[in-house]
CSV table of C-alpha atoms in Angstrom, one decimal:
chain,number,residue,atom,x,y,z
A,1,MET,CA,-22.0,-26.0,69.2
A,2,ASN,CA,-18.8,-27.8,68.5
A,3,LEU,CA,-15.9,-25.4,68.8
A,4,PHE,CA,-13.5,-28.0,67.3
A,5,GLN,CA,-15.4,-28.6,64.2
A,6,SER,CA,-13.3,-27.8,61.1
A,7,ALA,CA,-14.5,-24.9,59.1
A,8,GLN,CA,-15.4,-25.6,55.4
A,9,PRO,CA,-13.5,-23.4,52.9
A,10,SER,CA,-15.5,-20.5,51.6
A,11,LEU,CA,-16.4,-20.1,48.0
A,12,LEU,CA,-13.6,-17.5,47.5
A,13,ASP,CA,-11.1,-20.0,49.1
A,14,ARG,CA,-12.2,-22.7,46.7
A,15,LEU,CA,-12.0,-20.4,43.7
A,16,TRP,CA,-8.5,-19.2,44.7
A,17,LEU,CA,-7.3,-22.8,45.2
A,18,THR,CA,-8.7,-23.8,41.8
A,19,ILE,CA,-7.0,-20.8,40.1
A,20,ARG,CA,-3.6,-21.4,41.6
A,21,TYR,CA,-3.7,-25.2,41.2
A,22,PRO,CA,-2.2,-25.3,37.6
A,23,TYR,CA,0.7,-23.1,38.7
A,24,ASP,CA,1.3,-25.2,41.8
A,25,VAL,CA,1.4,-28.4,39.7
A,26,ILE,CA,4.4,-27.1,37.6
A,27,ARG,CA,6.0,-24.6,40.0
A,28,ASN,CA,8.2,-27.3,41.5
A,29,PRO,CA,7.8,-30.7,39.8
A,30,LEU,CA,9.9,-32.3,42.6
A,31,ASP,CA,7.2,-31.3,45.1
A,32,ALA,CA,4.6,-33.1,43.0
A,33,LEU,CA,6.7,-36.2,42.4
A,34,LEU,CA,7.6,-36.9,46.0
A,35,SER,CA,4.4,-38.0,47.7
A,36,VAL,CA,6.1,-38.4,51.1
A,37,PRO,CA,8.4,-35.8,52.5
A,38,ALA,CA,10.9,-38.4,53.8
A,39,LEU,CA,11.4,-39.6,50.2
A,40,SER,CA,13.3,-36.4,49.4
A,41,PHE,CA,16.0,-37.6,51.8
A,42,LEU,CA,15.9,-41.3,50.6
A,43,LEU,CA,15.6,-40.8,46.8
A,44,VAL,CA,17.0,-37.4,45.9
A,45,PRO,CA,19.5,-36.5,48.6
A,46,THR,CA,20.9,-33.7,46.5
A,47,PHE,CA,17.7,-31.8,46.7
A,48,SER,CA,16.9,-32.7,50.3
A,49,SER,CA,15.9,-29.6,52.2
A,50,TYR,CA,13.4,-28.3,54.7
A,51,SER,CA,12.0,-25.9,52.0
A,52,THR,CA,11.2,-28.9,49.7
A,53,SER,CA,9.4,-30.7,52.5
A,54,LEU,CA,7.4,-27.6,53.4
A,55,ASN,CA,6.5,-26.8,49.8
A,56,LEU,CA,5.4,-30.4,49.4
A,57,LEU,CA,3.3,-30.1,52.6
A,58,PHE,CA,1.6,-27.0,51.3
A,59,PHE,CA,1.0,-28.6,47.9
A,60,TYR,CA,-0.5,-31.7,49.6
A,61,VAL,CA,-2.8,-29.5,51.7
A,62,THR,CA,-3.8,-27.5,48.6
A,63,TRP,CA,-4.5,-30.7,46.6
A,64,SER,CA,-6.4,-32.4,49.5
A,65,THR,CA,-8.5,-29.3,50.0
A,66,LEU,CA,-9.4,-29.2,46.3
A,67,ILE,CA,-10.4,-32.8,46.3
A,68,LEU,CA,-12.4,-32.7,49.5
A,69,SER,CA,-14.2,-29.4,48.9
A,70,ASN,CA,-15.1,-29.9,45.2
A,71,SER,CA,-16.5,-32.7,43.1
A,72,PRO,CA,-13.9,-34.8,41.3
A,73,LEU,CA,-15.3,-33.8,37.9
A,74,LYS,CA,-15.1,-30.1,38.8
A,75,VAL,CA,-11.4,-30.4,39.8
A,76,GLU,CA,-10.6,-32.4,36.6
A,77,VAL,CA,-12.4,-30.0,34.3
A,78,LEU,CA,-11.2,-26.7,35.9
A,79,GLY,CA,-7.6,-28.1,36.3
A,80,THR,CA,-7.5,-29.2,32.7
A,81,LEU,CA,-8.8,-25.8,31.5
A,82,GLY,CA,-6.2,-24.1,33.7
A,83,ILE,CA,-3.3,-26.1,32.3
A,84,ARG,CA,-4.4,-25.4,28.7
A,85,LEU,CA,-4.8,-21.7,29.5
A,86,LEU,CA,-1.5,-21.4,31.2
A,87,PHE,CA,0.7,-23.5,28.9
A,88,TYR,CA,-1.0,-23.1,25.5
A,89,LEU,CA,-3.6,-20.3,25.0
A,90,VAL,CA,-1.9,-17.6,27.0
A,91,PRO,CA,1.5,-18.1,25.4
A,92,ALA,CA,-0.1,-18.4,22.0
A,93,PHE,CA,-1.9,-15.1,22.5
A,94,ALA,CA,1.4,-13.6,23.8
A,95,PHE,CA,3.3,-14.7,20.7
A,96,LEU,CA,0.6,-13.4,18.5
A,97,ALA,CA,0.6,-10.0,20.2
A,98,PHE,CA,4.4,-9.9,19.9
A,99,ASP,CA,4.3,-10.6,16.2
A,100,ALA,CA,1.7,-7.9,15.7
A,101,ALA,CA,3.3,-5.3,17.9
A,102,VAL,CA,6.9,-5.5,16.7
A,103,PRO,CA,6.9,-7.3,13.3
A,104,LYS,CA,10.3,-6.0,12.3
A,105,LEU,CA,11.8,-7.7,15.3
A,106,ALA,CA,9.7,-10.8,15.0
A,107,VAL,CA,10.8,-11.3,11.4
A,108,LYS,CA,14.4,-11.6,12.5
A,109,ILE,CA,13.7,-14.6,14.8
A,110,LYS,CA,11.2,-16.3,12.5
A,111,GLU,CA,12.4,-19.4,10.7
A,112,HIS,CA,10.6,-18.3,7.5
A,113,GLY,CA,10.8,-14.5,7.9
A,114,GLU,CA,7.8,-12.4,6.9
A,115,THR,CA,6.0,-15.5,5.6
A,116,ALA,CA,5.7,-16.8,9.2
A,117,LEU,CA,4.1,-13.6,10.5
A,118,PRO,CA,0.4,-14.2,11.3
A,119,MET,CA,-0.5,-10.8,10.0
A,120,GLY,CA,2.0,-10.8,7.1
A,121,GLU,CA,1.1,-10.5,3.4
A,122,GLU,CA,1.1,-14.3,3.0
A,123,HIS,CA,-1.8,-14.5,5.6
A,124,GLY,CA,-3.8,-11.6,4.3
A,125,GLY,CA,-2.3,-8.8,6.4
A,126,VAL,CA,-4.1,-7.3,9.4
A,127,ARG,CA,-7.5,-8.1,8.0
A,128,GLY,CA,-6.4,-11.6,7.2
A,129,ARG,CA,-7.6,-14.9,8.7
A,130,TRP,CA,-5.3,-14.8,11.8
A,131,TRP,CA,-8.4,-14.0,14.0
A,132,LYS,CA,-10.3,-17.0,12.6
A,133,VAL,CA,-7.3,-19.3,13.2
A,134,ALA,CA,-7.1,-18.1,16.8
A,135,LEU,CA,-10.8,-18.4,17.3
A,136,VAL,CA,-11.1,-21.9,15.8
A,137,SER,CA,-8.0,-23.1,17.7
A,138,THR,CA,-9.5,-21.8,21.0
A,139,ALA,CA,-12.8,-23.5,20.2
A,140,ASN,CA,-11.1,-26.8,19.5
A,141,VAL,CA,-9.3,-26.7,22.8
A,142,LEU,CA,-12.7,-26.2,24.5
A,143,LEU,CA,-14.1,-29.0,22.3
A,144,GLY,CA,-11.4,-31.3,23.6
A,145,LEU,CA,-12.3,-30.3,27.2
A,146,ALA,CA,-16.0,-31.0,26.4
A,147,MET,CA,-15.2,-34.5,25.0
A,148,GLN,CA,-13.1,-35.3,28.1
A,149,THR,CA,-16.0,-34.2,30.3
A,150,ALA,CA,-18.4,-36.3,28.3
A,151,VAL,CA,-16.2,-39.4,28.8
A,152,GLU,CA,-16.2,-38.9,32.6
A,153,LEU,CA,-19.9,-38.4,32.7
A,154,LEU,CA,-20.4,-41.5,30.6
A,155,PHE,CA,-18.2,-43.6,32.9
A,156,THR,CA,-19.5,-42.3,36.3
A,157,LYS,CA,-23.2,-41.3,35.6
A,158,ILE,CA,-24.4,-43.6,32.9
A,159,LEU,CA,-22.2,-46.7,33.1
A,160,HIS,CA,-21.7,-46.3,36.9
A,161,ILE,CA,-18.1,-47.4,36.8
A,162,ARG,CA,-15.0,-45.8,38.1
A,163,SER,CA,-13.8,-42.5,36.6
A,164,ALA,CA,-11.6,-42.4,33.5
A,165,LEU,CA,-8.8,-40.8,35.5
A,166,LYS,CA,-7.8,-41.6,39.0
A,167,ILE,CA,-8.8,-38.8,41.4
A,168,SER,CA,-7.9,-39.1,45.0
A,169,THR,CA,-6.3,-37.2,47.9
A,170,SER,CA,-3.2,-39.3,47.7
A,171,LEU,CA,-0.3,-38.2,45.5
A,172,PRO,CA,1.3,-40.5,43.0
A,173,LEU,CA,4.8,-41.8,43.7
A,174,PRO,CA,7.7,-40.5,41.7
A,175,TRP,CA,8.4,-43.6,39.7
A,176,SER,CA,4.7,-44.1,38.8
A,177,ILE,CA,4.6,-40.6,37.4
A,178,ALA,CA,7.8,-41.1,35.4
A,179,ILE,CA,6.6,-44.4,34.0
A,180,ASP,CA,3.2,-43.0,33.1
A,181,LEU,CA,4.7,-40.0,31.4
A,182,ILE,CA,7.1,-42.1,29.4
A,183,ARG,CA,4.6,-44.7,28.2
A,184,GLY,CA,2.0,-42.0,27.7
A,185,LEU,CA,4.2,-39.9,25.4
A,186,PHE,CA,5.4,-43.1,23.6
A,187,LEU,CA,1.8,-44.2,22.9
A,188,ARG,CA,0.9,-40.7,21.8
A,189,GLU,CA,3.7,-40.8,19.3
A,190,ILE,CA,2.4,-44.1,17.8
A,191,LEU,CA,-1.3,-43.0,17.8
A,192,SER,CA,-0.5,-39.6,16.2
A,193,TYR,CA,1.5,-41.2,13.4
A,194,PHE,CA,-1.1,-43.8,12.4
A,195,LEU,CA,-4.2,-41.6,12.9
A,196,HIS,CA,-2.6,-38.7,11.2
A,197,ARG,CA,-1.2,-40.6,8.2
A,198,TYR,CA,-4.1,-43.0,7.5
A,199,LEU,CA,-7.1,-41.0,8.5
A,200,LEU,CA,-6.1,-37.4,7.5
A,201,HIS,CA,-3.7,-38.0,4.6
A,202,HIS,CA,-5.0,-41.2,3.0
A,203,PRO,CA,-6.8,-40.6,-0.4
A,204,ASP,CA,-9.7,-42.9,0.6
A,205,SER,CA,-10.3,-41.2,4.0
A,206,PRO,CA,-13.3,-38.8,4.1
A,207,LEU,CA,-11.4,-36.7,6.6
A,208,THR,CA,-8.5,-35.9,4.3
A,209,GLU,CA,-10.3,-33.2,2.5
A,210,TYR,CA,-11.4,-31.5,5.7
A,211,HIS,CA,-7.8,-31.5,7.0
A,212,MET,CA,-6.3,-30.3,3.8
A,213,ARG,CA,-8.8,-27.5,3.4
A,214,TRP,CA,-8.3,-26.3,7.0
A,215,GLN,CA,-4.8,-26.7,8.5
A,216,HIS,CA,-2.9,-27.2,5.3
A,217,THR,CA,-4.1,-23.9,3.9
A,218,ILE,CA,-1.8,-22.0,6.4
A,219,ALA,CA,1.3,-20.6,4.7
A,220,ALA,CA,3.6,-21.0,7.7
A,221,PRO,CA,3.0,-22.1,11.3
A,222,TYR,CA,2.4,-20.0,14.4
A,223,SER,CA,1.3,-21.3,17.8
A,224,PHE,CA,-2.5,-21.2,17.1
A,225,VAL,CA,-2.0,-23.4,14.1
A,226,ALA,CA,-1.3,-26.3,16.3
A,227,ASN,CA,-5.0,-26.7,17.1
A,228,TYR,CA,-6.5,-25.1,14.0
A,229,ASP,CA,-8.3,-27.7,12.1
A,230,HIS,CA,-11.8,-29.0,11.2
A,231,PRO,CA,-13.3,-30.3,14.5
A,232,LEU,CA,-13.4,-33.9,13.3
A,233,ALA,CA,-9.8,-33.7,12.1
A,234,TYR,CA,-8.8,-32.0,15.4
A,235,ALA,CA,-10.3,-34.9,17.4
A,236,VAL,CA,-8.4,-37.4,15.3
A,237,ARG,CA,-5.0,-35.5,15.1
A,238,VAL,CA,-4.8,-33.9,18.6
A,239,PHE,CA,-7.4,-35.1,21.1
A,240,LEU,CA,-7.4,-38.8,20.6
A,241,PRO,CA,-3.6,-39.3,20.6
A,242,THR,CA,-3.4,-37.1,23.7
A,243,TYR,CA,-6.3,-38.4,25.8
A,244,LEU,CA,-6.3,-42.2,24.9
A,245,PRO,CA,-3.0,-43.0,26.6
A,246,ALA,CA,-4.3,-41.3,29.8
A,247,LEU,CA,-7.5,-43.2,29.5
A,248,LEU,CA,-5.8,-46.6,28.8
A,249,PHE,CA,-3.3,-46.4,31.6
A,250,ARG,CA,-5.8,-44.5,33.9
A,251,PHE,CA,-3.4,-41.7,34.9
A,252,HIS,CA,-3.7,-40.1,38.2
A,253,LEU,CA,-5.2,-36.6,37.6
A,254,LEU,CA,-2.0,-35.0,38.8
A,255,THR,CA,0.1,-37.1,36.3
A,256,TYR,CA,-2.4,-36.3,33.6
A,257,HIS,CA,-2.1,-32.5,34.2
A,258,MET,CA,1.8,-32.8,34.1
A,259,TYR,CA,1.4,-34.8,30.8
A,260,LEU,CA,-0.9,-32.2,29.4
A,261,ALA,CA,1.4,-29.4,30.3
A,262,ILE,CA,4.2,-31.1,28.4
A,263,VAL,CA,2.0,-31.6,25.3
A,264,SER,CA,0.7,-28.0,25.6
A,265,LEU,CA,4.3,-26.5,25.7
A,266,GLU,CA,5.3,-28.7,22.8
A,267,GLU,CA,2.4,-27.3,20.7
A,268,THR,CA,3.1,-23.8,21.7
A,269,PHE,CA,6.8,-23.8,20.8
A,270,ALA,CA,6.9,-26.4,18.0
A,271,TYR,CA,4.3,-24.4,15.9
A,272,SER,CA,5.6,-20.9,17.0
A,273,GLY,CA,7.7,-20.4,13.9
A,274,TYR,CA,10.6,-19.0,15.8
A,275,ASP,CA,14.1,-20.3,15.2
A,276,VAL,CA,15.1,-19.5,18.8
A,277,LEU,CA,13.7,-22.1,21.1
A,278,PRO,CA,14.4,-23.3,24.6
A,279,SER,CA,15.8,-26.6,23.4
A,280,GLY,CA,17.5,-27.0,20.1
A,281,LEU,CA,17.5,-30.8,20.3
A,282,ILE,CA,13.9,-31.5,21.2
A,283,LEU,CA,11.8,-28.5,20.4
A,284,GLY,CA,14.0,-27.4,17.5
A,285,GLY,CA,13.8,-30.7,15.7
A,286,ILE,CA,10.0,-31.1,16.4
A,287,ALA,CA,9.4,-27.5,15.1
A,288,ARG,CA,11.4,-28.1,11.9
A,289,ARG,CA,9.5,-31.4,11.2
A,290,GLN,CA,6.1,-29.8,11.8
A,291,GLU,CA,7.0,-26.9,9.5
A,292,ARG,CA,8.1,-29.3,6.7
A,293,HIS,CA,4.9,-31.3,7.1
A,294,LEU,CA,2.6,-28.2,7.0
A,295,MET,CA,4.5,-26.6,4.2
A,296,GLY,CA,5.2,-29.8,2.3
A,297,GLU,CA,1.5,-30.7,1.7
A,298,GLY,CA,1.5,-33.4,4.3
A,299,LYS,CA,3.8,-35.8,2.4
A,300,GLY,CA,5.6,-36.9,5.6
A,301,ASN,CA,6.4,-36.1,9.2
A,302,TYR,CA,3.1,-37.4,10.6
A,303,SER,CA,4.1,-38.1,14.2
A,304,CYS,CA,4.7,-35.6,17.0
A,305,LEU,CA,8.3,-36.3,17.9
A,306,GLY,CA,9.5,-37.9,14.6
A,307,VAL,CA,10.4,-41.3,16.0
A,308,CYS,CA,7.7,-43.2,14.1
A,309,ASP,CA,8.6,-41.3,10.9
A,310,PHE,CA,12.2,-42.4,11.3
A,311,VAL,CA,11.2,-46.0,11.7
A,312,ALA,CA,8.7,-46.0,8.9
A,313,GLY,CA,10.9,-43.9,6.5
A,314,THR,CA,8.5,-41.1,6.2
A,315,SER,CA,10.7,-38.3,7.5
A,316,LEU,CA,10.9,-35.1,5.4
A,317,GLY,CA,14.4,-33.6,5.6
A,318,GLU,CA,16.4,-34.2,8.7
A,319,ASP,CA,15.1,-37.0,11.0
A,320,VAL,CA,15.4,-37.6,14.8
A,321,VAL,CA,18.9,-39.2,14.4
A,322,ASP,CA,20.1,-36.2,12.4
A,323,ASP,CA,18.9,-33.9,15.1
A,324,VAL,CA,20.7,-35.9,17.8
A,325,ARG,CA,23.9,-36.0,15.8
A,326,GLU,CA,23.8,-32.3,15.0
A,327,GLU,CA,23.1,-31.4,18.6
A,328,ALA,CA,26.0,-33.6,19.8
A,329,GLU,CA,28.3,-31.9,17.3
A,330,ASN,CA,27.2,-28.5,18.5
A,331,HIS,CA,28.0,-29.4,22.0
A,332,ASN,CA,31.4,-30.8,21.1
A,333,VAL,CA,32.2,-27.5,19.3
A,334,GLN,CA,31.0,-25.4,22.2
A,335,ASP,CA,33.0,-27.6,24.7
A,336,LYS,CA,36.1,-27.2,22.5
A,337,VAL,CA,35.7,-23.4,22.3
A,338,GLN,CA,35.1,-23.1,26.0
A,339,GLY,CA,38.2,-25.3,26.7
A,340,ARG,CA,40.4,-23.2,24.5
A,341,ALA,CA,39.0,-20.0,26.0
A,342,LYS,CA,40.0,-21.3,29.5
A,343,LYS,CA,43.5,-22.2,28.3
A,344,VAL,CA,44.0,-18.7,26.7
A,345,GLY,CA,42.7,-17.0,29.9
A,346,ARG,CA,44.9,-19.1,32.2
A,347,LYS,CA,47.9,-17.3,33.5
A,348,PRO,CA,51.2,-19.0,32.8
A,349,LYS,CA,52.9,-20.6,35.7
A,350,SER,CA,56.1,-18.9,36.9
A,351,ARG,CA,59.2,-21.0,36.5
A,352,SER,CA,61.5,-21.3,39.5
A,353,ARG,CA,65.1,-20.3,38.8
A,354,SER,CA,67.8,-22.7,39.8
């Protein structure tokens, strides 16, 4: 009997590591970005601390244990499901419950008032189709996960080539994560524009009718509307623009989950219908453009961020440049108000008598 043989983690340990993994990925992005503790001293001196190194060490141990004690496919599938649950489905259900529990309060922070309430009169009231929208949206999220799993099985089990995403015990370097996130979101913007415009809104496309009969029958957006669509239209509008960049650039699984968390948060807030959002410049502008697209019968605003619409001249209402200009003006006004407040609150200096 070898007393020094390392014990394998139990089933409960594996389950706990899998459950807490999505939270660990986003809890401290710095821990995930810096793959070597010493880099926290070399690259980001401001944030250098023993706590950062220890958190990174714990995260690395968690990540290595997940990879070594589970199959790569299992880690990818459960991790992806956890990210979608934590950053899209759970917040979407929470927003839906809030709108149903306190509708009078929700109306005050909705961009379109009672029209934007999922259980409002425009949506058929309490017995309306909100439950169908939530059910179809959840099913489409699971459909996307199934398609991602099918691609991995195709690559590894049938074609016998490397996995679609890079899965290893090593953590990606910070600059590789940053580069992958930037080019992934940029390619997603391009793909979403062309696929959405020419496959879902072109009169000769067979998918246009499906898309218009499903998502474009919603009076006003709420979070579940982001993934509510015909399954084929969902694959074209959401899954392909999101997954193809990760497949093309072969993201590290950790990078892909960060990327997916960003996309999930964008969907949750941009379609929430609230006029009070965490970021007025980014999410606020995206939300306004998505609302105009949905409520304007799909005559513009085809891309996610609005950059391609600005370049192609298909923006409805204010475009990305207008959002940046408006946000800059708001910051200037706030700075001036704060500056004057400081001047008013400043005590006058006592003059010395000669």
